[in-house]
DNA sequence: CCCTTTAGTTATCATTTGATAACTAAAGTT
DNA sequence: AACTTTAGTTATCAAATGATAACTAAAGGG
């Protein structure tokens, strides 16, 4: 196995992934939030109950900027902040009902486009895709 | 095959891909260029000889903004603009020698981290990864 | 030749994002 | 009790990005 060739393949692969995910999510998010705010909502949706510090770490943004964007999302009524009972410095962020509705809509749009993209795939193709996703997820993109 | 489950898997997969590529390319780019300028250089590197319109389309940015960023990259000596001989409205963008050097360095950093990431993978693992990349590239992220 | 389309530019403005300093308050440590 | 660390906030500034209007110049079509 030529590892350099594998790297080249990876570069073109990740480029494709970025392009396709961008196409799938184009205009899926409400106009009332910025791209970064959407990223935060997406992260909160997937991870459920995270602290501002975790958001800061995982999305590679500074605490002050994280704090600002979380405040804006709270002002927009999309998330809620709950204090930790044990450690009163800590807070947990979770989606509000409104936030959940918004994210469900966004995901529905994206899923619709995804289904359109794989509508011509055979059952065997889908199985192969499923297996390939699993392999890469565990062995490369862990 | 449950297509909804497949979608969920896709969401978590693309999130991972984004996170890992971000980790691999963290600080790989020179400080003298902005993230968007890096994206343009990456696109030019991979595609070779593209027009401003293509860059505008593929990177989802408006022509005026594309034009501005290309001008900045030319001022920094990283790309060159060559007029089309037949159609004098068209131009082709390509990396300058300096731009190639910069991108080679960036890619070397990224590749080094990539090799570190797969150093524990067996030959069979690498074969599987290679095959999985191919399947997804052709059947999902085309 | 006139009209329309294509390719790209320049200028300008608003918004978003990034970075830093200075701060509060709670928790942990000695 | 004093000190340090952790978690988070507020304020402020600079830079990057996005959006729009108005423009030039060449190509294509009738």
XYZ file of C-alpha atoms (C1' of nucleotides) in Angstrom:
344
model
C 0.000 0.000 0.000
C 1.507 3.310 -1.126
C 0.812 5.632 1.782
C 1.489 8.723 -0.255
C -1.127 7.697 -2.813
C -3.500 7.108 0.081
C -2.887 10.649 1.283
C -3.639 12.075 -2.148
C -6.838 10.073 -2.170
C -7.720 11.412 1.262
C -7.232 15.016 0.153
C -9.536 14.642 -2.805
C -11.991 12.706 -0.640
C -12.221 15.320 2.099
C -12.582 18.037 -0.529
C -15.540 16.133 -1.955
C -17.072 15.602 1.470
C -16.848 19.296 2.200
C -18.379 20.235 -1.136
C -21.245 17.757 -0.861
C -22.121 18.584 2.750
C -22.112 22.249 1.795
C -24.465 21.485 -1.100
C -26.746 19.427 1.136
C -26.956 22.132 3.803
C -27.154 25.120 1.452
C -29.866 27.445 2.810
C -31.041 24.687 5.140
C -30.404 26.883 8.139
C -32.744 29.744 9.055
C -31.565 33.194 7.986
C -31.842 34.410 11.575
C -28.651 32.639 12.655
C -25.085 32.955 11.453
C -23.016 30.008 10.168
C -21.099 29.746 13.433
C -24.290 29.839 15.450
C -25.580 27.008 13.272
C -22.429 25.023 13.989
C -23.010 25.469 17.689
C -26.634 24.384 17.403
C -25.585 21.368 15.335
C -23.000 20.423 17.949
C -25.506 20.821 20.778
C -28.055 18.786 18.804
C -25.687 15.897 18.232
C -23.946 15.927 21.612
C -26.786 17.012 23.897
C -26.091 18.798 27.136
C -22.626 20.254 26.699
C -20.809 22.970 28.605
C -19.563 26.222 27.069
C -15.997 24.983 27.614
C -16.656 21.863 25.569
C -18.143 23.933 22.774
C -15.125 26.211 22.922
C -12.729 23.249 22.709
C -14.501 21.221 20.067
C -15.395 24.062 17.730
C -11.989 25.687 18.179
C -13.259 29.039 19.357
C -12.128 31.162 22.307
C -14.219 31.235 25.474
C -15.111 34.929 25.115
C -16.375 34.385 21.579
C -18.189 31.208 22.575
C -19.822 33.069 25.427
C -20.944 35.856 23.113
C -22.488 33.516 20.558
C -24.236 31.483 23.267
C -25.697 34.717 24.658
C -27.016 35.585 21.209
C -28.564 32.133 20.839
C -30.210 32.492 24.240
C -31.538 35.928 23.239
C -32.981 34.316 20.123
C -34.645 31.739 22.327
C -32.943 28.762 20.688
C -30.974 27.368 23.612
C -31.155 27.281 27.387
C -28.460 27.412 30.020
C -28.813 25.275 33.139
C -26.511 25.574 36.119
C -24.784 22.471 37.450
C -26.095 21.607 40.905
C -22.783 20.350 42.255
C -20.275 22.737 40.725
C -21.844 26.159 40.482
C -19.256 27.429 37.980
C -20.449 24.931 35.382
C -23.380 25.305 33.015
C -25.074 22.997 30.583
C -26.374 24.114 27.233
C -29.346 22.450 25.617
C -31.774 23.243 22.846
C -35.021 25.004 23.713
C -38.239 23.733 22.147
C -37.913 26.433 19.537
C -34.321 25.425 18.893
C -35.295 21.792 18.481
C -37.989 22.734 15.992
C -35.515 24.793 13.999
C -32.927 22.020 13.914
C -35.506 19.398 12.992
C -36.509 21.516 10.001
C -32.901 22.028 8.951
C -32.151 18.311 9.237
C -35.320 17.470 7.316
C -34.190 19.634 4.416
C -30.747 18.073 4.441
C -32.125 14.547 4.698
C -34.491 15.174 1.788
C -31.576 16.176 -0.415
C -29.569 13.210 0.824
C -32.361 10.795 -0.087
C -32.521 12.393 -3.549
C -28.799 11.834 -3.916
C -28.964 8.120 -3.129
C -32.289 7.345 -4.804
C -30.571 5.576 -7.691
C -28.382 3.429 -5.470
C -29.172 -0.287 -5.350
C -29.603 -2.209 -2.095
C -26.099 -3.563 -2.472
C -24.762 -0.045 -3.026
C -26.427 1.118 0.183
C -24.944 -1.784 2.094
C -21.510 -0.973 0.720
C -21.913 2.708 1.610
C -23.024 1.812 5.109
C -20.052 -0.490 5.591
C -17.607 2.061 4.133
C -18.908 4.776 6.462
C -18.350 2.472 9.401
C -14.810 1.529 8.384
C -13.688 5.108 7.841
C -15.395 6.334 10.975
C -13.611 3.809 13.185
C -10.253 3.547 11.428
C -9.558 7.020 10.097
C -11.932 9.706 11.340
C -12.025 8.663 14.969
C -31.470 -0.974 4.710
C -32.987 1.720 6.900
C -32.332 4.931 4.974
C -33.042 7.091 7.970
C -30.408 5.287 10.022
C -28.039 5.738 7.113
C -28.681 9.472 7.221
C -27.942 9.617 10.941
C -24.726 7.750 10.275
C -23.869 10.212 7.529
C -24.383 13.195 9.830
C -22.081 11.828 12.473
C -19.602 10.784 9.774
C -19.389 14.201 8.130
C -19.040 15.826 11.537
C -16.067 13.566 12.216
C -14.527 14.278 8.826
C -14.790 17.989 9.447
C -13.272 17.707 12.891
C -10.377 15.510 11.768
C -9.522 17.564 8.684
C -9.558 20.653 10.852
C -7.187 18.944 13.293
C -4.893 17.819 10.488
C -4.716 21.270 8.908
C -4.532 23.276 12.144
C -1.836 25.937 11.657
C -0.645 24.162 8.524
C -1.324 27.261 6.448
C 1.012 30.268 6.562
C -0.172 33.128 8.756
C 0.071 35.514 5.825
C -3.123 34.184 4.230
C -6.699 34.055 5.507
C -8.740 30.835 5.704
C -10.694 31.731 2.576
C -7.528 32.512 0.684
C -6.214 29.119 1.745
C -9.369 27.481 0.413
C -8.825 29.179 -2.908
C -5.192 28.079 -3.058
C -6.208 24.529 -2.150
C -8.822 24.534 -4.900
C -6.344 25.892 -7.437
C -3.762 23.316 -6.316
C -6.114 20.393 -6.753
C -7.908 21.567 -9.899
C -5.088 23.369 -11.718
C -5.839 26.180 -14.125
C -9.289 27.364 -13.168
C -11.152 30.569 -13.991
C -12.379 33.088 -11.411
C -15.947 32.090 -12.309
C -15.258 28.463 -11.483
C -13.750 29.455 -8.162
C -16.770 31.630 -7.474
C -19.167 28.771 -8.286
C -17.353 25.964 -6.527
C -16.431 27.821 -3.363
C -19.859 29.502 -3.183
C -18.611 33.058 -3.140
C -19.772 36.042 -5.159
C -17.743 37.233 -8.123
C -16.845 40.572 -6.533
C -15.537 38.870 -3.402
C -13.725 36.234 -5.455
C -12.140 38.979 -7.509
C -10.987 40.793 -4.376
C -9.402 37.710 -2.804
C -7.679 36.762 -6.075
C -6.259 40.277 -6.297
C -4.875 39.923 -2.771
C -3.319 36.555 -3.628
C -1.703 38.069 -6.720
C -0.388 40.962 -4.617
C 1.109 38.383 -2.265
C 2.769 36.721 -5.241
C 1.068 33.363 -4.689
C -0.935 33.026 -7.903
C -0.798 34.250 -11.496
C -3.530 35.272 -13.881
C -3.196 34.334 -17.542
C -5.537 35.643 -20.220
C -7.277 33.180 -22.535
C -6.004 33.583 -26.083
C -9.334 32.852 -27.762
C -11.824 34.544 -25.433
C -10.250 37.683 -24.059
C -12.794 37.976 -21.235
C -11.562 34.744 -19.671
C -8.620 34.297 -17.368
C -6.889 31.307 -15.893
C -5.563 31.204 -12.369
C -2.585 29.102 -11.462
C -0.111 28.916 -8.613
C 3.126 30.894 -8.876
C 6.364 29.164 -7.882
C 6.073 30.799 -4.487
C 2.474 29.611 -4.184
C 3.480 26.061 -5.070
C 6.191 26.112 -2.438
C 3.744 27.347 0.180
C 1.157 24.709 -0.665
C 3.760 21.942 -0.726
C 4.791 22.917 2.796
C 1.205 23.008 4.007
C 0.462 19.620 2.459
C 3.664 18.183 3.933
C 2.539 19.214 7.429
C -0.886 17.736 6.882
C 0.518 14.523 5.408
C 2.905 14.123 8.329
C -0.006 14.277 10.772
C -1.993 11.915 8.589
C 0.815 9.342 8.588
C 0.987 9.635 12.387
C -2.732 8.973 12.526
C -2.537 5.757 10.498
C 0.778 4.464 11.800
C -0.916 1.810 13.886
C -3.088 0.545 11.057
C -2.262 -2.868 9.641
C -1.830 -3.539 5.922
C -5.315 -4.965 5.804
C -6.682 -1.882 7.543
C -5.044 0.355 4.947
C -6.499 -1.727 2.146
C -9.937 -1.450 3.710
C -9.577 2.304 4.179
C -8.473 2.696 0.586
C -11.426 0.687 -0.680
C -13.884 2.536 1.558
C -12.619 5.908 0.340
C -13.145 4.777 -3.212
C -16.675 3.508 -2.600
C -17.830 6.663 -0.850
C -16.143 8.927 -3.342
C -17.900 7.319 -6.293
C -21.251 6.425 -4.752
C -21.965 9.214 -2.296
C -19.629 12.177 -2.510
C -19.492 12.479 -6.308
C -25.068 47.766 -36.029
C -27.611 47.239 -31.894
C -28.805 44.381 -28.121
C -27.898 40.841 -24.785
C -25.028 37.908 -22.340
C -20.774 36.598 -20.219
C -16.561 37.495 -17.471
C -14.688 40.142 -14.455
C -13.558 44.600 -11.715
C -13.923 48.444 -8.364
C -15.874 50.678 -4.564
C -18.476 50.722 -0.500
C -20.884 49.222 3.496
C -22.664 45.990 7.011
C -22.043 41.954 9.502
C -19.453 38.274 11.305
C -15.681 36.462 13.301
C -11.228 36.558 15.885
C -8.257 38.266 19.547
C -7.169 40.334 23.890
C -7.549 42.465 28.467
C -9.810 42.792 32.585
C -13.129 40.951 35.345
C -16.358 37.816 38.757
C -17.307 33.827 41.286
C -16.852 29.258 42.704
C -13.778 25.319 43.701
C -9.641 23.262 45.055
C -5.073 23.504 47.567
C -1.790 24.274 51.097
C -7.259 32.076 55.535
C -4.625 32.982 51.541
C -3.547 31.404 46.936
C -4.353 29.103 42.556
C -7.053 27.143 39.202
C -11.285 26.561 36.657
C -15.464 28.301 34.315
C -17.361 31.803 32.425
C -18.484 36.915 31.326
C -18.109 41.687 29.539
C -16.108 45.088 26.778
C -13.532 46.514 22.993
C -10.988 46.469 18.801
C -9.311 44.670 14.402
C -9.751 41.839 10.560
C -12.275 38.864 7.492
C -16.206 37.942 5.052
C -20.659 38.899 2.702
C -23.694 41.752 -0.104
C -24.789 45.174 -3.466
C -24.489 48.785 -7.012
C -22.268 50.488 -10.780
C -18.982 49.705 -13.996
C -15.768 47.961 -18.336
C -14.848 45.066 -22.075
C -15.356 41.321 -24.999
C -18.373 37.885 -27.325
C -22.486 36.318 -29.531
C -26.828 36.764 -32.009
C -30.227 38.813 -34.850
